PDB file of C-alpha atoms in Angstrom:
ATOM      1  CA  MET A   1       1.620   6.780 -24.346  1.00 39.00           C
ATOM      2  CA  HIS A   2       4.544   8.950 -23.339  1.00 35.00           C
ATOM      3  CA  THR A   3       7.740   7.312 -24.644  1.00 35.00           C
ATOM      4  CA  ASP A   4      10.466   9.779 -23.674  1.00 36.00           C
ATOM      5  CA  ASN A   5      13.024   7.673 -21.780  1.00 36.00           C
ATOM      6  CA  THR A   6      14.924  10.535 -20.159  1.00 35.00           C
ATOM      7  CA  ASN A   7      15.106  10.194 -16.406  1.00 36.00           C
ATOM      8  CA  ARG A   8      13.023  13.005 -14.922  1.00 37.00           C
ATOM      9  CA  ALA A   9      11.842  11.770 -11.555  1.00 42.00           C
ATOM     10  CA  ASP A  10      10.204  15.126 -10.844  1.00 43.00           C
ATOM     11  CA  ASN A  11       7.869  14.827 -13.854  1.00 48.00           C
ATOM     12  CA  THR A  12       4.810  12.931 -12.656  1.00 49.00           C
ATOM     13  CA  ASN A  13       3.749  12.332 -16.270  1.00 64.00           C
ATOM     14  CA  ASP A  14       6.588   9.804 -16.499  1.00 87.00           C
ATOM     15  CA  THR A  15       5.071   7.537 -13.865  1.00 94.00           C
ATOM     16  CA  GLN A  16       1.882   5.555 -13.433  1.00 96.00           C
ATOM     17  CA  THR A  17      -0.255   5.274 -10.329  1.00 97.00           C
ATOM     18  CA  LEU A  18      -2.245   2.214  -9.358  1.00 97.00           C
ATOM     19  CA  VAL A  19      -5.444   2.896  -7.406  1.00 97.00           C
ATOM     20  CA  VAL A  20      -7.557   0.238  -5.697  1.00 97.00           C
ATOM     21  CA  GLU A  21     -10.730   1.283  -3.875  1.00 97.00           C
ATOM     22  CA  ARG A  22     -13.107  -0.862  -1.927  1.00 97.00           C
ATOM     23  CA  GLU A  23     -16.064  -0.429   0.380  1.00 97.00           C
ATOM     24  CA  MET A  24     -15.623  -2.698   3.416  1.00 97.00           C
ATOM     25  CA  PRO A  25     -18.357  -3.523   5.923  1.00 98.00           C
ATOM     26  CA  HIS A  26     -16.020  -2.966   8.879  1.00 98.00           C
ATOM     27  CA  ALA A  27     -15.580  -0.085  11.316  1.00 97.00           C
ATOM     28  CA  LEU A  28     -12.858   2.366  10.400  1.00 96.00           C
ATOM     29  CA  GLU A  29     -10.981   1.512  13.623  1.00 97.00           C
ATOM     30  CA  LYS A  30     -10.740  -2.172  12.613  1.00 98.00           C
ATOM     31  CA  ILE A  31      -9.358  -1.310   9.174  1.00 98.00           C
ATOM     32  CA  TRP A  32      -6.830   1.060  10.792  1.00 98.00           C
ATOM     33  CA  ARG A  33      -5.706  -1.660  13.214  1.00 98.00           C
ATOM     34  CA  ALA A  34      -5.246  -4.110  10.317  1.00 98.00           C
ATOM     35  CA  LEU A  35      -3.158  -1.486   8.466  1.00 98.00           C
ATOM     36  CA  THR A  36      -0.955  -0.519  11.424  1.00 98.00           C
ATOM     37  CA  GLN A  37      -0.461  -3.486  13.765  1.00 98.00           C
ATOM     38  CA  GLY A  38       2.477  -5.666  12.742  1.00 98.00           C
ATOM     39  CA  TYR A  39       0.965  -9.047  13.597  1.00 98.00           C
ATOM     40  CA  LEU A  40      -2.186  -8.145  11.629  1.00 98.00           C
ATOM     41  CA  ILE A  41      -0.188  -6.783   8.658  1.00 98.00           C
ATOM     42  CA  GLU A  42       1.559 -10.159   8.555  1.00 98.00           C
ATOM     43  CA  GLU A  43      -1.821 -11.896   8.227  1.00 97.00           C
ATOM     44  CA  TRP A  44      -2.932  -9.965   5.134  1.00 98.00           C
ATOM     45  CA  LEU A  45       0.253  -8.585   3.538  1.00 97.00           C
ATOM     46  CA  MET A  46       3.713  -9.820   4.596  1.00 97.00           C
ATOM     47  CA  LYS A  47       6.036 -10.379   7.535  1.00 97.00           C
ATOM     48  CA  ASN A  48       7.183  -6.986   8.787  1.00 98.00           C
ATOM     49  CA  ASP A  49       8.671  -4.797  11.509  1.00 98.00           C
ATOM     50  CA  PHE A  50       6.207  -1.961  10.964  1.00 98.00           C
ATOM     51  CA  GLN A  51       5.582   0.829  13.472  1.00 98.00           C
ATOM     52  CA  ALA A  52       3.118   3.676  12.844  1.00 97.00           C
ATOM     53  CA  VAL A  53       5.790   6.328  13.445  1.00 98.00           C
ATOM     54  CA  VAL A  54       6.756   8.882  10.782  1.00 98.00           C
ATOM     55  CA  GLY A  55      10.335   8.231   9.686  1.00 98.00           C
ATOM     56  CA  HIS A  56      10.361   4.590  10.847  1.00 98.00           C
ATOM     57  CA  ARG A  57      12.141   2.307   8.365  1.00 98.00           C
ATOM     58  CA  PHE A  58      10.715  -1.186   8.052  1.00 98.00           C
ATOM     59  CA  LYS A  59      10.861  -4.248   5.839  1.00 98.00           C
ATOM     60  CA  LEU A  60       8.108  -6.348   4.346  1.00 98.00           C
ATOM     61  CA  SER A  61       9.298  -9.909   3.660  1.00 97.00           C
ATOM     62  CA  ALA A  62       7.780 -12.478   1.307  1.00 92.00           C
ATOM     63  CA  ASP A  63       9.028 -15.656  -0.358  1.00 91.00           C
ATOM     64  CA  TRP A  64       9.839 -13.594  -3.491  1.00 86.00           C
ATOM     65  CA  GLY A  65      11.942 -11.006  -1.660  1.00 92.00           C
ATOM     66  CA  VAL A  66      11.995  -7.960   0.590  1.00 96.00           C
ATOM     67  CA  VAL A  67      10.367  -4.531   0.295  1.00 97.00           C
ATOM     68  CA  ASP A  68      12.239  -1.644   1.942  1.00 98.00           C
ATOM     69  CA  CYS A  69       9.831   0.901   3.371  1.00 98.00           C
ATOM     70  CA  GLN A  70       9.738   4.109   5.379  1.00 98.00           C
ATOM     71  CA  VAL A  71       6.680   5.622   7.039  1.00 98.00           C
ATOM     72  CA  LEU A  72       5.894   9.040   5.536  1.00 98.00           C
ATOM     73  CA  VAL A  73       2.473  10.027   6.924  1.00 98.00           C
ATOM     74  CA  VAL A  74       0.417   8.838   9.893  1.00 98.00           C
ATOM     75  CA  GLU A  75      -2.945  10.533  10.431  1.00 98.00           C
ATOM     76  CA  PRO A  76      -4.739   8.075  12.737  1.00 97.00           C
ATOM     77  CA  HIS A  77      -7.890   6.565  11.225  1.00 97.00           C
ATOM     78  CA  GLN A  78      -7.480   8.715   8.084  1.00 98.00           C
ATOM     79  CA  VAL A  79      -4.215   8.432   6.145  1.00 98.00           C
ATOM     80  CA  LEU A  80      -1.193   6.133   6.205  1.00 98.00           C
ATOM     81  CA  SER A  81       1.597   6.520   3.661  1.00 98.00           C
ATOM     82  CA  TYR A  82       4.947   4.824   3.221  1.00 98.00           C
ATOM     83  CA  ALA A  83       7.765   4.519   0.703  1.00 98.00           C
ATOM     84  CA  TRP A  84       7.803   1.087  -0.985  1.00 97.00           C
ATOM     85  CA  GLU A  85      11.038   0.068  -2.711  1.00 97.00           C
ATOM     86  CA  ALA A  86      11.632  -3.358  -4.235  1.00 94.00           C
ATOM     87  CA  MET A  87      13.407  -4.753  -7.302  1.00 90.00           C
ATOM     88  CA  GLY A  88      14.162  -1.329  -8.795  1.00 93.00           C
ATOM     89  CA  LEU A  89      10.713   0.103  -8.065  1.00 95.00           C
ATOM     90  CA  LYS A  90      10.676   3.270  -5.961  1.00 97.00           C
ATOM     91  CA  SER A  91       7.057   3.981  -5.127  1.00 98.00           C
ATOM     92  CA  VAL A  92       4.796   5.398  -2.448  1.00 98.00           C
ATOM     93  CA  VAL A  93       1.782   3.576  -1.030  1.00 98.00           C
ATOM     94  CA  THR A  94      -0.941   5.770   0.465  1.00 98.00           C
ATOM     95  CA  TRP A  95      -4.006   4.441   2.283  1.00 98.00           C
ATOM     96  CA  THR A  96      -6.998   6.734   2.781  1.00 98.00           C
ATOM     97  CA  LEU A  97      -9.873   5.704   5.046  1.00 98.00           C
ATOM     98  CA  THR A  98     -13.315   7.313   5.026  1.00 98.00           C
ATOM     99  CA  ALA A  99     -16.144   6.247   7.321  1.00 97.00           C
ATOM    100  CA  THR A 100     -19.396   5.407   5.530  1.00 97.00           C
ATOM    101  CA  SER A 101     -22.868   4.524   6.754  1.00 96.00           C
ATOM    102  CA  SER A 102     -22.103   0.825   6.225  1.00 96.00           C
ATOM    103  CA  GLY A 103     -18.420   0.651   7.176  1.00 97.00           C
ATOM    104  CA  THR A 104     -15.299   2.100   5.583  1.00 98.00           C
ATOM    105  CA  HIS A 105     -14.315   3.260   2.114  1.00 98.00           C
ATOM    106  CA  LEU A 106     -10.671   2.223   1.681  1.00 98.00           C
ATOM    107  CA  ARG A 107      -8.486   3.700  -1.054  1.00 98.00           C
ATOM    108  CA  MET A 108      -4.960   2.505  -1.766  1.00 98.00           C
ATOM    109  CA  GLU A 109      -2.771   4.420  -4.186  1.00 98.00           C
ATOM    110  CA  GLN A 110       0.667   3.191  -5.235  1.00 98.00           C
ATOM    111  CA  SER A 111       2.487   5.836  -7.245  1.00 98.00           C
ATOM    112  CA  GLY A 112       5.856   5.855  -8.973  1.00 97.00           C
ATOM    113  CA  PHE A 113       5.772   3.122 -11.641  1.00 97.00           C
ATOM    114  CA  ARG A 114       8.077   4.174 -14.497  1.00 96.00           C
ATOM    115  CA  PRO A 115       7.103   3.402 -18.119  1.00 95.00           C
ATOM    116  CA  ASP A 116       9.695   0.573 -18.208  1.00 95.00           C
ATOM    117  CA  GLN A 117       8.087  -1.074 -15.157  1.00 96.00           C
ATOM    118  CA  GLN A 118       4.926  -2.460 -16.746  1.00 95.00           C
ATOM    119  CA  GLN A 119       5.618  -5.913 -15.335  1.00 93.00           C
ATOM    120  CA  ALA A 120       5.832  -4.461 -11.817  1.00 93.00           C
ATOM    121  CA  TYR A 121       2.636  -2.466 -12.442  1.00 96.00           C
ATOM    122  CA  GLN A 122       0.758  -5.551 -13.660  1.00 95.00           C
ATOM    123  CA  GLY A 123       2.092  -7.573 -10.729  1.00 93.00           C
ATOM    124  CA  ALA A 124       0.969  -4.880  -8.300  1.00 95.00           C
ATOM    125  CA  GLN A 125      -2.517  -4.844  -9.851  1.00 95.00           C
ATOM    126  CA  TYR A 126      -2.814  -8.571  -9.236  1.00 94.00           C
ATOM    127  CA  GLY A 127      -1.145  -8.497  -5.823  1.00 94.00           C
ATOM    128  CA  TRP A 128      -3.206  -5.667  -4.332  1.00 96.00           C
ATOM    129  CA  GLN A 129      -6.488  -7.393  -5.307  1.00 95.00           C
ATOM    130  CA  LYS A 130      -5.344 -10.410  -3.298  1.00 95.00           C
ATOM    131  CA  PHE A 131      -4.064  -8.258  -0.406  1.00 97.00           C
ATOM    132  CA  PHE A 132      -7.385  -6.374  -0.257  1.00 97.00           C
ATOM    133  CA  ALA A 133      -9.322  -9.653  -0.006  1.00 97.00           C
ATOM    134  CA  ASN A 134      -7.009 -10.763   2.826  1.00 97.00           C
ATOM    135  CA  LEU A 135      -7.324  -7.371   4.560  1.00 98.00           C
ATOM    136  CA  ASP A 136     -11.118  -7.612   4.370  1.00 97.00           C
ATOM    137  CA  ARG A 137     -10.974 -11.061   5.999  1.00 98.00           C
ATOM    138  CA  VAL A 138      -8.541  -9.943   8.746  1.00 98.00           C
ATOM    139  CA  ALA A 139     -10.532  -6.785   9.598  1.00 98.00           C
ATOM    140  CA  GLY A 140     -13.714  -8.863   9.697  1.00 97.00           C
ATOM    141  CA  SER A 141     -12.161 -11.218  12.252  1.00 97.00           C
ATOM    142  CA  LEU A 142     -11.379  -8.419  14.741  1.00 97.00           C
ATOM    143  CA  SER A 143     -13.625  -7.873  17.733  1.00 93.00           C
TER     144      SER A 143
END
């Protein structure tokens, strides 16, 4: 484990990335809608004022606090990325969608956890598993 505590934000070796991947039996379009429509995001993630517009600043609100976000990349039905900042964590969440013969392969990557943020990293591991299950349910309910 790298233990140098100097602050070098440009050195990616100083941060950890959490990756969650799941095959979902839903059309790519349904997953994209669940990732980009505010009322659907609220059903699986948190209350929000999201818009799929690069540069748009939005907030995700939960009982434990608020996440400040900014949309970084929107490639419809392929990639969605946004800055995710909460409780000292400055990270980037990137969703990648790939159509498969049985639905959609969904990959979520959250990068930027510093070595002193193990509690945040562990919390994110737990949280994203729950969010993925909710996302699966929401996408499955769409017609």
